[in-house]
Short mmCIF file of C-alpha atoms (C1' of nucleotides) in Angstrom, two decimals:
data_model
loop_
_atom_site.label_atom_id
_atom_site.label_comp_id
_atom_site.label_asym_id
_atom_site.label_seq_id
_atom_site.Cartn_x
_atom_site.Cartn_y
_atom_site.Cartn_z
CA UNK A 4 14.12 13.76 32.62
CA UNK A 5 11.22 13.26 34.96
CA UNK A 6 12.67 15.95 37.23
CA UNK A 7 13.03 18.30 34.26
CA UNK A 8 9.39 17.74 33.33
CA UNK A 9 8.36 18.45 36.89
CA UNK A 10 10.03 21.87 36.68
CA UNK A 11 9.14 22.84 33.11
CA UNK A 12 5.89 21.03 32.38
CA UNK A 13 4.11 20.23 35.64
CA UNK A 14 0.83 20.38 33.73
CA UNK A 15 1.83 17.25 31.80
CA UNK A 16 1.93 15.22 34.94
CA UNK A 17 -0.70 12.47 35.04
CA UNK A 18 -3.38 12.85 37.70
CA UNK A 19 -2.77 10.87 40.87
CA UNK A 20 -4.68 7.63 40.97
CA UNK A 21 -6.85 6.61 43.92
CA UNK A 22 -4.01 4.42 45.12
CA UNK A 23 -1.56 7.32 45.35
CA UNK A 24 -4.17 9.52 46.98
CA UNK A 25 -4.81 6.85 49.61
CA UNK A 26 -1.10 6.73 50.49
CA UNK A 27 -0.99 10.49 50.76
CA UNK A 28 -3.96 10.41 53.08
CA UNK A 29 -2.24 7.85 55.29
CA UNK A 30 0.89 9.99 55.30
CA UNK A 31 -1.10 13.00 56.49
CA UNK A 32 -2.86 10.97 59.15
CA UNK A 33 0.47 9.69 60.47
CA UNK A 34 1.89 13.22 60.33
CA UNK A 35 -0.92 14.56 62.48
CA UNK A 36 -0.48 11.74 64.97
CA UNK A 37 3.25 12.45 65.18
CA UNK A 38 2.56 16.10 66.01
CA UNK A 39 0.55 15.01 69.02
CA UNK A 40 3.84 13.79 70.50
CA UNK A 41 4.75 17.48 70.92
CA UNK A 42 1.74 19.19 72.52
CA UNK A 43 3.61 22.49 72.67
CA UNK A 44 4.30 22.50 68.91
CA UNK A 45 3.18 25.27 66.57
CA UNK A 46 1.77 24.36 63.14
CA UNK A 47 2.97 26.79 60.45
CA UNK A 48 1.11 27.54 57.20
CA UNK A 49 2.62 25.87 54.14
CA UNK A 50 1.09 27.85 51.33
CA UNK A 51 1.43 30.24 49.68
CA UNK A 52 5.19 29.97 49.73
CA UNK A 53 6.01 33.54 50.74
CA UNK A 54 3.61 33.36 53.67
CA UNK A 55 5.05 30.00 54.72
CA UNK A 56 8.60 31.38 54.62
CA UNK A 57 7.80 34.55 56.56
CA UNK A 58 5.81 32.67 59.17
CA UNK A 59 8.77 30.35 59.64
CA UNK A 60 11.19 33.24 60.10
CA UNK A 61 8.86 34.82 62.66
CA UNK A 62 8.56 31.54 64.55
CA UNK A 63 12.34 31.02 64.57
CA UNK A 64 12.77 34.49 66.08
CA UNK A 65 10.12 33.75 68.71
CA UNK A 66 10.37 31.17 71.45
CA UNK A 67 8.14 28.30 70.30
CA UNK A 68 9.89 25.11 71.42
CA UNK A 69 8.68 23.00 68.48
CA UNK A 70 7.74 23.97 64.90
CA UNK A 71 5.68 21.86 62.51
CA UNK A 72 5.97 22.23 58.72
CA UNK A 73 8.62 24.95 58.84
CA UNK A 74 9.55 26.17 55.33
CA UNK A 75 12.97 27.33 54.13
CA UNK A 76 14.45 28.68 50.93
CA UNK A 77 18.11 29.19 50.14
CA UNK A 78 20.40 29.02 47.10
CA UNK A 79 17.49 28.28 44.81
CA UNK A 80 16.32 25.35 46.92
CA UNK A 81 13.22 24.94 49.03
CA UNK A 82 12.55 22.54 51.86
CA UNK A 83 9.92 21.88 54.48
CA UNK A 84 10.47 20.03 57.76
CA UNK A 85 7.95 17.84 59.50
CA UNK A 86 9.18 18.74 62.98
CA UNK A 87 11.89 21.10 64.28
CA UNK A 88 12.70 21.01 67.97
CA UNK A 89 14.51 23.93 69.61
CA UNK A 90 17.42 22.99 71.89
CA UNK A 91 18.57 25.04 74.89
CA UNK A 92 21.84 26.05 73.19
CA UNK A 93 20.10 27.60 70.17
CA UNK A 94 20.64 24.59 67.92
CA UNK A 95 17.85 22.48 66.44
CA UNK A 96 16.82 18.86 66.15
CA UNK A 97 15.32 17.97 62.80
CA UNK A 98 12.71 15.21 62.89
CA UNK A 99 11.32 13.59 59.77
CA UNK A 100 8.13 11.53 60.01
CA UNK A 101 7.68 8.49 57.77
CA UNK A 102 4.69 6.19 57.68
CA UNK A 103 6.70 2.96 57.31
CA UNK A 104 8.03 0.71 60.07
CA UNK A 105 11.76 1.14 59.52
CA UNK A 106 14.41 3.52 58.26
CA UNK A 107 14.71 2.98 54.55
CA UNK A 108 18.12 3.66 53.06
CA UNK A 109 19.03 5.62 51.14
CA UNK A 110 15.63 7.23 50.48
CA UNK A 111 14.86 8.53 53.96
CA UNK A 112 18.42 9.60 54.65
CA UNK A 113 18.68 11.53 51.39
CA UNK A 114 15.37 13.15 52.09
CA UNK A 115 16.63 14.47 55.42
CA UNK A 116 20.08 15.32 54.02
CA UNK A 117 18.43 17.54 51.43
CA UNK A 118 16.51 19.40 54.12
CA UNK A 119 19.74 19.73 56.08
CA UNK A 120 21.51 21.37 53.14
CA UNK A 121 18.77 23.94 52.73
CA UNK A 122 18.44 24.65 56.46
CA UNK A 123 22.19 25.04 56.88
CA UNK A 124 22.31 27.43 53.93
CA UNK A 125 19.48 29.37 55.57
CA UNK A 126 21.66 29.75 58.65
CA UNK A 127 20.26 27.14 61.00
CA UNK A 128 22.50 25.11 63.28
CA UNK A 129 21.27 21.55 63.48
CA UNK A 130 22.54 19.39 66.30
CA UNK A 131 20.98 16.08 65.38
CA UNK A 132 18.63 14.34 63.01
CA UNK A 133 15.95 11.85 63.90
CA UNK A 134 13.49 9.76 61.96
CA UNK A 135 10.11 8.92 63.44
CA UNK A 136 8.41 5.84 62.04
CA UNK A 137 5.74 3.43 63.22
CA UNK A 138 6.67 0.78 65.76
CA UNK A 139 5.67 -2.72 64.66
CA UNK A 140 5.59 -3.88 68.27
CA UNK A 141 2.86 -1.43 69.25
CA UNK A 142 -0.41 -3.23 70.02
CA UNK A 143 -3.65 -1.33 69.55
CA UNK A 144 -5.66 -1.07 72.77
CA UNK A 145 -8.84 0.30 71.19
CA UNK A 146 -9.90 3.92 71.26
CA UNK A 147 -7.34 6.57 70.37
CA UNK A 148 -3.78 5.67 69.44
CA UNK A 149 -1.07 6.50 71.92
CA UNK A 150 1.08 8.93 69.91
CA UNK A 151 4.11 8.38 72.13
CA UNK A 152 4.14 4.60 72.00
CA UNK A 153 3.06 4.01 68.41
CA UNK A 154 6.20 5.73 67.06
CA UNK A 155 9.82 4.75 67.18
CA UNK A 156 12.41 7.50 66.93
CA UNK A 157 15.78 6.61 65.42
CA UNK A 158 18.86 8.81 65.52
CA UNK A 159 20.13 9.07 61.96
CA UNK A 160 22.64 11.90 62.50
CA UNK A 161 25.64 9.82 61.43
CA UNK A 162 24.07 8.64 58.19
CA UNK A 163 22.79 12.11 57.34
CA UNK A 164 26.17 13.78 57.90
CA UNK A 165 27.77 11.16 55.70
CA UNK A 166 25.26 11.76 52.93
CA UNK A 167 25.30 15.57 52.91
CA UNK A 168 28.59 16.06 50.97
CA UNK A 169 27.64 13.56 48.29
CA UNK A 170 24.17 15.01 47.89
CA UNK A 171 25.50 18.58 47.88
CA UNK A 172 27.85 17.64 45.04
CA UNK A 173 24.94 16.15 43.09
CA UNK A 174 22.91 19.31 43.54
CA UNK A 175 25.14 21.26 41.15
CA UNK A 176 24.28 18.83 38.40
CA UNK A 177 20.63 19.00 39.40
CA UNK A 178 20.62 22.81 39.17
CA UNK A 179 22.21 22.67 35.74
CA UNK A 180 19.62 20.14 34.67
CA UNK A 181 16.75 22.31 35.90
CA UNK A 182 18.17 25.31 34.07
CA UNK A 183 18.50 23.75 30.65
CA UNK A 184 15.92 24.69 28.03
CA UNK A 185 15.33 21.31 26.51
CA UNK A 186 14.44 18.04 28.12
CA UNK A 187 17.53 15.91 28.73
CA UNK A 188 18.09 13.16 26.19
CA UNK A 189 17.64 10.09 28.39
CA UNK A 190 16.89 6.78 26.78
CA UNK A 191 13.63 5.12 27.75
CA UNK A 192 14.20 2.45 30.37
CA UNK A 193 12.28 0.09 32.64
CA UNK A 194 11.59 2.79 35.21
CA UNK A 195 9.52 4.62 32.60
CA UNK A 196 6.76 2.12 33.27
CA UNK A 197 5.49 3.94 36.32
CA UNK A 198 6.51 7.50 35.53
CA UNK A 199 3.76 10.09 35.76
CA UNK A 200 5.02 11.84 32.60
CA UNK A 201 5.09 8.71 30.54
CA UNK A 202 2.24 9.61 28.24
CA UNK A 203 3.74 12.91 27.07
CA UNK A 204 7.34 11.82 27.25
CA UNK A 205 6.86 8.64 25.24
CA UNK A 206 4.55 9.92 22.55
CA UNK A 207 7.38 10.10 20.01
CA UNK A 208 9.34 7.12 21.25
CA UNK A 209 9.25 4.34 18.67
CA UNK A 210 8.00 1.06 20.07
CA UNK A 211 10.21 -1.99 20.20
CA UNK A 212 12.56 -0.77 22.91
CA UNK A 213 14.34 -3.44 24.93
CA UNK A 214 12.87 -2.05 28.15
CA UNK A 215 9.53 -3.51 27.10
CA UNK A 216 10.76 -7.03 27.77
CA UNK A 217 9.22 -8.34 30.97
CA UNK A 218 11.78 -8.79 33.74
CA UNK A 219 14.65 -6.92 32.08
CA UNK A 220 16.42 -4.55 34.45
CA UNK A 221 17.83 -1.05 34.24
CA UNK A 222 21.45 -2.18 34.16
CA UNK A 223 20.86 -4.73 31.42
CA UNK A 224 19.18 -2.11 29.25
CA UNK A 225 22.14 0.24 29.76
CA UNK A 226 24.69 -2.46 29.12
CA UNK A 227 23.00 -3.53 25.91
CA UNK A 228 22.68 0.09 24.80
CA UNK A 229 26.44 0.53 25.26
CA UNK A 230 26.88 -2.36 22.83
CA UNK A 231 24.69 -0.54 20.33
CA UNK A 232 21.54 -2.55 21.05
CA UNK A 233 18.65 -0.13 21.53
CA UNK A 234 15.57 -1.82 20.12
CA UNK A 235 14.50 -5.41 19.61
CA UNK A 236 15.39 -5.20 15.92
CA UNK A 237 19.03 -4.52 16.87
CA UNK A 238 19.23 -7.91 18.52
CA UNK A 239 20.48 -10.51 16.07
CA UNK A 240 20.56 -13.51 18.37
CA UNK A 241 18.62 -14.37 21.52
CA UNK A 242 21.95 -15.34 23.10
CA UNK A 243 22.78 -11.65 23.43
CA UNK A 244 20.08 -11.37 26.09
CA UNK A 245 19.95 -12.86 29.55
CA UNK A 246 18.14 -16.22 29.73
CA UNK A 247 15.00 -14.72 31.28
CA UNK A 248 14.56 -12.24 28.45
CA UNK A 249 15.09 -14.72 25.64
CA UNK A 250 11.62 -16.22 25.52
CA UNK A 251 9.82 -12.89 25.34
CA UNK A 252 12.30 -11.71 22.70
CA UNK A 253 11.71 -14.79 20.52
CA UNK A 254 7.94 -14.43 20.87
CA UNK A 255 7.89 -10.74 19.98
CA UNK A 256 10.39 -10.86 17.16
CA UNK A 257 8.95 -14.05 15.64
CA UNK A 258 5.29 -13.08 16.19
CA UNK A 259 4.75 -16.56 17.57
CA UNK A 260 3.22 -17.21 20.98
CA UNK A 261 4.82 -19.86 23.14
CA UNK A 262 2.88 -22.03 25.57
CA UNK A 263 5.00 -24.30 27.73
CA UNK A 264 3.85 -27.90 27.04
CA UNK A 265 4.86 -28.71 30.61
CA UNK A 266 2.29 -26.16 31.84
CA UNK A 267 -0.53 -27.95 30.05
CA UNK A 268 0.62 -31.30 31.40
CA UNK A 269 0.64 -29.92 34.93
CA UNK A 270 -2.83 -28.42 34.55
CA UNK A 271 -4.20 -31.68 33.11
CA UNK A 272 -2.82 -33.62 36.07
CA UNK A 273 -4.07 -31.43 38.93
CA UNK A 274 -6.02 -33.74 41.21
CA UNK A 275 -9.68 -32.84 41.74
CA UNK A 276 -11.67 -31.38 43.24
CA UNK A 277 -9.77 -28.25 42.18
CA UNK A 278 -10.36 -25.03 44.12
CA UNK A 279 -9.53 -21.58 42.75
CA UNK A 280 -8.94 -19.32 45.69
CA UNK A 281 -8.43 -15.60 46.26
CA UNK A 282 -8.20 -13.36 49.34
CA UNK A 283 -8.76 -9.69 50.01
CA UNK A 284 -7.01 -8.12 52.96
CA UNK A 285 -6.11 -4.75 54.42
CA UNK A 286 -2.65 -3.89 55.74
CA UNK A 287 -3.55 -0.75 57.69
CA UNK A 288 -0.68 1.48 58.82
CA UNK A 289 -2.77 2.30 61.88
CA UNK A 290 -4.25 -0.91 63.32
CA UNK A 291 -8.04 -1.17 63.19
CA UNK A 292 -8.61 -3.96 65.72
CA UNK A 293 -7.62 -4.49 69.35
CA UNK A 294 -4.31 -6.30 69.72
CA UNK A 295 -3.25 -5.63 66.13
CA UNK A 296 0.06 -4.01 65.15
CA UNK A 297 0.88 -1.43 62.46
CA UNK A 298 0.62 -3.00 58.99
CA UNK A 299 -0.48 -6.32 60.44
CA UNK A 300 -2.43 -8.00 57.68
CA UNK A 301 -6.18 -8.46 58.17
CA UNK A 302 -7.75 -10.78 55.58
CA UNK A 303 -11.47 -10.08 55.52
CA UNK A 304 -12.74 -11.90 52.44
CA UNK A 305 -12.18 -15.04 50.44
CA UNK A 306 -13.72 -16.51 47.31
CA UNK A 307 -13.52 -20.10 46.12
CA UNK A 308 -14.62 -21.69 42.85
CA UNK A 309 -14.52 -25.48 42.83
CA UNK A 310 -14.67 -27.93 39.92
CA UNK A 311 -14.86 -31.69 40.64
CA UNK A 312 -11.96 -32.55 38.33
CA UNK A 313 -9.98 -31.22 35.39
CA UNK A 314 -12.37 -32.47 32.72
CA UNK A 315 -15.64 -31.77 34.45
CA UNK A 316 -18.29 -30.19 32.27
CA UNK A 317 -20.31 -29.16 35.32
CA UNK A 318 -20.80 -25.59 36.40
CA UNK A 319 -18.24 -24.64 39.04
CA UNK A 320 -19.46 -24.35 42.59
CA UNK A 321 -18.88 -20.96 44.23
CA UNK A 322 -18.42 -20.26 47.93
CA UNK A 323 -17.30 -17.08 49.64
CA UNK A 324 -16.96 -15.26 52.93
CA UNK A 325 -16.99 -11.52 53.69
CA UNK A 326 -16.53 -10.28 57.22
CA UNK A 327 -19.20 -7.73 58.13
CA UNK A 328 -19.05 -7.53 61.95
CA UNK A 329 -16.98 -4.43 62.57
CA UNK A 330 -16.55 -5.18 66.27
CA UNK A 331 -14.81 -8.53 65.72
CA UNK A 332 -11.34 -9.42 64.44
CA UNK A 333 -12.10 -10.63 60.88
CA UNK A 334 -9.24 -13.12 60.88
CA UNK A 335 -10.95 -15.59 63.21
CA UNK A 336 -14.07 -16.19 61.10
CA UNK A 337 -12.05 -15.84 57.89
CA UNK A 338 -9.81 -18.76 58.84
CA UNK A 339 -12.55 -20.94 60.33
CA UNK A 340 -14.89 -20.62 57.32
CA UNK A 341 -12.06 -21.08 54.81
CA UNK A 342 -10.80 -24.20 56.56
CA UNK A 343 -14.27 -25.68 56.36
CA UNK A 344 -14.64 -24.72 52.69
CA UNK A 345 -11.35 -26.21 51.43
CA UNK A 346 -11.78 -29.58 53.17
CA UNK A 347 -12.60 -31.53 50.02
CA UNK A 348 -10.19 -29.70 47.68
CA UNK A 349 -7.22 -31.74 46.52
CA UNK A 350 -5.77 -28.79 44.59
CA UNK A 351 -5.84 -25.10 45.38
CA UNK A 352 -4.99 -22.76 42.53
CA UNK A 353 -3.95 -19.15 43.15
CA UNK A 354 -2.07 -16.37 41.34
CA UNK A 355 1.24 -15.30 42.93
CA UNK A 356 2.03 -16.34 46.46
CA UNK A 357 -0.02 -13.68 48.23
CA UNK A 358 -2.44 -16.30 49.57
CA UNK A 359 0.39 -18.42 50.98
CA UNK A 360 2.00 -15.41 52.66
CA UNK A 361 -1.31 -14.35 54.16
CA UNK A 362 -1.92 -17.80 55.62
CA UNK A 363 1.62 -17.87 56.99
CA UNK A 364 0.87 -14.60 58.75
CA UNK A 365 -2.33 -16.04 60.23
CA UNK A 366 -0.35 -19.04 61.44
CA UNK A 367 2.32 -16.82 63.03
CA UNK A 368 -0.35 -14.70 64.70
CA UNK A 369 -1.78 -17.83 66.30
CA UNK A 370 -5.16 -17.52 64.59
CA UNK A 371 -7.10 -20.82 64.96
CA UNK A 372 -6.81 -22.95 61.77
CA UNK A 373 -4.02 -20.70 60.51
CA UNK A 374 -1.46 -23.48 60.83
CA UNK A 375 -3.76 -26.05 59.19
CA UNK A 376 -4.56 -23.73 56.30
CA UNK A 377 -0.92 -22.89 55.72
CA UNK A 378 0.05 -26.56 55.72
CA UNK A 379 -2.76 -27.37 53.34
CA UNK A 380 -1.88 -24.69 50.80
CA UNK A 381 1.77 -25.70 51.00
CA UNK A 382 0.75 -29.30 50.30
CA UNK A 383 -1.83 -28.91 47.52
CA UNK A 384 -1.36 -25.30 46.34
CA UNK A 385 -0.53 -24.50 42.71
CA UNK A 386 0.76 -21.04 41.81
CA UNK A 387 -0.42 -20.25 38.28
CA UNK A 388 1.70 -17.11 38.14
CA UNK A 389 4.88 -18.95 39.04
CA UNK A 390 3.96 -21.66 36.52
CA UNK A 391 3.84 -19.28 33.55
CA UNK A 392 6.31 -16.52 34.46
CA UNK A 393 9.25 -16.74 32.10
CA UNK A 394 8.10 -20.10 30.70
CA UNK A 395 5.02 -19.19 28.67
CA UNK A 396 4.72 -15.92 26.81
CA UNK A 397 2.17 -14.55 24.38
CA UNK A 398 2.38 -11.29 22.44
CA UNK A 399 -0.97 -10.32 23.88
CA UNK A 400 0.48 -10.30 27.43
CA UNK A 401 1.95 -6.93 26.44
CA UNK A 402 5.05 -7.16 28.55
CA UNK A 403 3.51 -8.18 31.86
CA UNK A 404 2.50 -11.36 33.66
CA UNK A 405 0.01 -9.58 35.87
CA UNK A 406 -3.42 -11.18 35.80
CA UNK A 407 -4.78 -7.93 34.37
CA UNK A 408 -2.72 -8.54 31.24
CA UNK A 409 -2.81 -12.31 31.09
CA UNK A 410 -6.54 -12.83 31.58
CA UNK A 411 -7.76 -10.74 28.62
CA UNK A 412 -5.15 -12.44 26.45
CA UNK A 413 -6.26 -15.94 27.39
CA UNK A 414 -9.97 -15.33 27.79
CA UNK A 415 -11.17 -11.93 26.51
CA UNK A 416 -14.77 -12.74 27.46
CA UNK A 417 -14.07 -12.36 31.19
CA UNK A 418 -13.76 -8.69 32.03
CA UNK A 419 -13.55 -6.46 35.09
CA UNK A 420 -14.74 -3.42 33.17
CA UNK A 421 -18.35 -3.42 34.37
CA UNK A 422 -17.47 -3.74 38.06
CA UNK A 423 -17.57 -0.96 40.63
CA UNK A 424 -14.51 -2.47 42.28
CA UNK A 425 -12.00 -3.31 39.56
CA UNK A 426 -8.86 -4.22 41.48
CA UNK A 427 -7.46 -5.18 44.84
CA UNK A 428 -6.26 -1.71 45.76
CA UNK A 429 -9.78 -0.32 45.37
CA UNK A 430 -11.20 -3.28 47.28
CA UNK A 431 -8.95 -2.31 50.19
CA UNK A 432 -10.12 1.31 50.12
CA UNK A 433 -13.75 0.33 49.91
CA UNK A 434 -13.40 -2.01 52.88
CA UNK A 435 -11.74 0.75 54.90
CA UNK A 436 -14.78 2.84 54.04
CA UNK A 437 -17.00 0.01 55.22
CA UNK A 438 -15.19 -0.06 58.59
CA UNK A 439 -15.51 3.72 59.00
CA UNK A 440 -18.26 4.42 61.57
CA UNK A 441 -19.39 7.41 59.52
CA UNK A 442 -20.42 5.27 56.54
CA UNK A 443 -24.17 4.97 56.04
CA UNK A 444 -25.99 1.60 56.16
CA UNK A 445 -27.04 2.02 52.51
CA UNK A 446 -23.46 2.59 51.42
CA UNK A 447 -22.35 -0.39 53.51
CA UNK A 448 -24.86 -2.65 51.76
CA UNK A 449 -23.60 -1.44 48.37
CA UNK A 450 -20.00 -2.06 49.41
CA UNK A 451 -20.79 -5.63 50.40
CA UNK A 452 -22.35 -6.27 46.98
CA UNK A 453 -19.41 -4.72 45.13
CA UNK A 454 -16.79 -6.62 47.11
CA UNK A 455 -18.52 -9.97 46.70
CA UNK A 456 -18.92 -9.41 42.96
CA UNK A 457 -15.27 -8.44 42.62
CA UNK A 458 -13.81 -11.30 44.61
CA UNK A 459 -16.08 -13.78 42.85
CA UNK A 460 -14.81 -12.60 39.49
CA UNK A 461 -11.22 -12.92 40.69
CA UNK A 462 -11.52 -16.65 41.28
CA UNK A 463 -13.71 -17.13 38.24
CA UNK A 464 -10.97 -15.43 36.22
CA UNK A 465 -8.47 -17.95 37.48
CA UNK A 466 -10.73 -20.78 36.44
CA UNK A 467 -11.01 -19.13 33.02
CA UNK A 468 -7.22 -18.90 32.84
CA UNK A 469 -6.90 -22.55 33.79
CA UNK A 470 -9.31 -23.62 31.08
CA UNK A 471 -7.85 -21.21 28.55
CA UNK A 472 -4.31 -22.50 28.99
CA UNK A 473 -5.45 -26.12 28.84
CA UNK A 474 -7.11 -25.39 25.51
CA UNK A 475 -4.08 -23.56 24.09
CA UNK A 476 -1.78 -25.04 21.47
CA UNK A 477 1.35 -26.30 23.25
CA UNK A 478 4.68 -24.95 21.98
CA UNK A 479 4.94 -22.33 19.26
CA UNK A 480 1.76 -21.02 17.70
CA UNK A 481 1.04 -18.03 15.48
CA UNK A 482 0.15 -15.03 17.61
CA UNK A 483 -3.55 -14.27 17.60
CA UNK A 484 -4.31 -11.10 15.72
CA UNK A 485 -6.53 -8.82 17.78
CA UNK A 486 -7.41 -5.20 17.38
"C1'" DC B 19 59.74 -23.04 42.41
"C1'" DA B 20 57.04 -19.14 43.40
"C1'" DG B 21 54.20 -15.58 41.99
"C1'" DT B 22 50.47 -14.05 39.20
"C1'" DC B 23 46.82 -14.32 36.08
"C1'" DG B 24 42.36 -15.99 34.66
"C1'" DC B 25 38.42 -18.66 35.03
"C1'" DG B 26 34.54 -20.56 37.42
"C1'" DC B 27 31.76 -20.93 41.48
"C1'" DC B 28 29.35 -19.19 45.56
"C1'" DC B 29 26.88 -15.97 47.97
"C1'" DG B 30 25.24 -11.37 49.35
"C1'" DT B 31 22.86 -7.46 47.51
"C1'" DG B 32 19.92 -5.07 44.39
"C1'" DT B 33 16.14 -4.96 41.28
"C1'" DG B 34 11.79 -6.18 39.24
"C1'" DC B 35 7.39 -7.89 39.70
"C1'" DA B 36 3.46 -9.78 41.69
"C1'" DT B 37 -0.24 -9.34 45.31
"C1'" DA B 38 -3.28 -6.51 48.60
"C1'" DT C 13 2.89 1.15 52.25
"C1'" DA C 14 4.33 -4.24 53.15
"C1'" DT C 15 5.74 -8.91 51.76
"C1'" DG C 16 8.00 -12.58 49.22
"C1'" DC C 17 10.24 -14.67 45.42
"C1'" DA C 18 13.45 -15.17 41.62
"C1'" DC C 19 17.06 -13.72 39.00
"C1'" DA C 20 21.16 -10.69 37.55
"C1'" DC C 21 25.30 -8.92 38.85
"C1'" DG C 22 29.61 -8.26 41.05
"C1'" DG C 23 33.03 -9.14 44.62
"C1'" DG C 24 35.60 -12.63 47.01
"C1'" DC C 25 37.94 -16.71 46.78
"C1'" DG C 26 39.99 -21.09 45.33
"C1'" DC C 27 42.41 -23.62 42.09
"C1'" DG C 28 44.84 -24.68 37.97
"C1'" DA C 29 48.04 -23.17 34.52
"C1'" DC C 30 51.47 -20.42 32.84
"C1'" DT C 31 55.73 -17.74 33.14
"C1'" DG C 32 60.04 -15.69 34.73
#
DNA sequence: CAGTCGCGCCCGTGTGCATA
DNA sequence: TATGCACACGGGCGCGACTG
């Protein structure tokens, strides 16, 4: 259905968010770097389409050894290739560039197989298929990246040839789908959550669909639909659902929130002083610091709110660190300052295990205090997300356990709305901007303020969650009515 | 007595969700 | 884009019971 909308109503597509734009930018950057591997390559225009196609035909007829962004059209299909390399015998090698660190099946293979179908139909003979992706072993030496060594090239000819017949068979169905006048009648499912046509597509869909249950999967929704269960009202007994979906179902259908009494007991018993901790980090595809590898995580900021004990009426104490020296590896000072700051904490509260994973990475990279920090968080850490997921559910969570949904439900007074940086993904982009040599000192100062404000609110929000859950009625309680 | 069927358990794989 | 975790699902396999 999404595909049909793409063809017939592209104008309904939601605008790309900053997140998506950032990934596209990375993709382009990687693409340009990959082209540098072939200094003799010729970059072809890719719009408008007729110009792109004619330029490609002219280049094929010429003698350029390597073509970038060659465009093809055949049998109603269009494809563009990152890199085409001419072989001595008149055949071609098709090279697809991906910005990840490994071949991802089946996505990458199908992507190339589709191009292969179009190119073959257009009369090209392709000898082999390769996928270029980043090499995790590459260590940045400062200065410009070495385009030859930063990439790994994998021969995927076998997998592509295997995939072509299956994909070609599917294409008939796809053509028929594209040609039909009305949108196909697919039932809403979990994957609708991040579809860029959701707003238009779902405007007439009645609420109450099973796919709204947090954690339910595509297959379960289909299976239940085949038994005639389409919406929550069709369910007559919670036993019809898998154990993980039962709590949310009972809460929604009974309009009663459930707070796990065990959760409150655990929160009451956390030994003080209790620290609420949050990190910000970048995972840059292209390493920013000497010795770093593609996608190696670089934590650059932490925030910590500390209360002396569970029942303390005192104001929480706030400490933080933000790395501002662009010439130094942020991880060193990050770890050293954090280790100092958490010394007196007997509990460390965080939301999802991102913090633990990040410290594990510091440990494995041999960063001083990385091992100590990882051991400490393993010993005294408390994952608030893990503690509530599937065990506590309120109607006001609206189908998600993300802190963006849970926080306003538990404590509506704490809000990210007035911030310049409202979420982690933006924090990452803003820090990349900070690192950029072209950024002005004034902008840098503003970025520092925004990042500190954001990260501070993140840990304050966790403290608010902690207090909010402790104050909640354990067990079943009437859902709060909010408008 | 031997072959087969069915049930339950284990484990690998896939999916969903969270974080940045 | 990466990472990790937890759970659902399905295939493989073992064992007990039933049947010809």
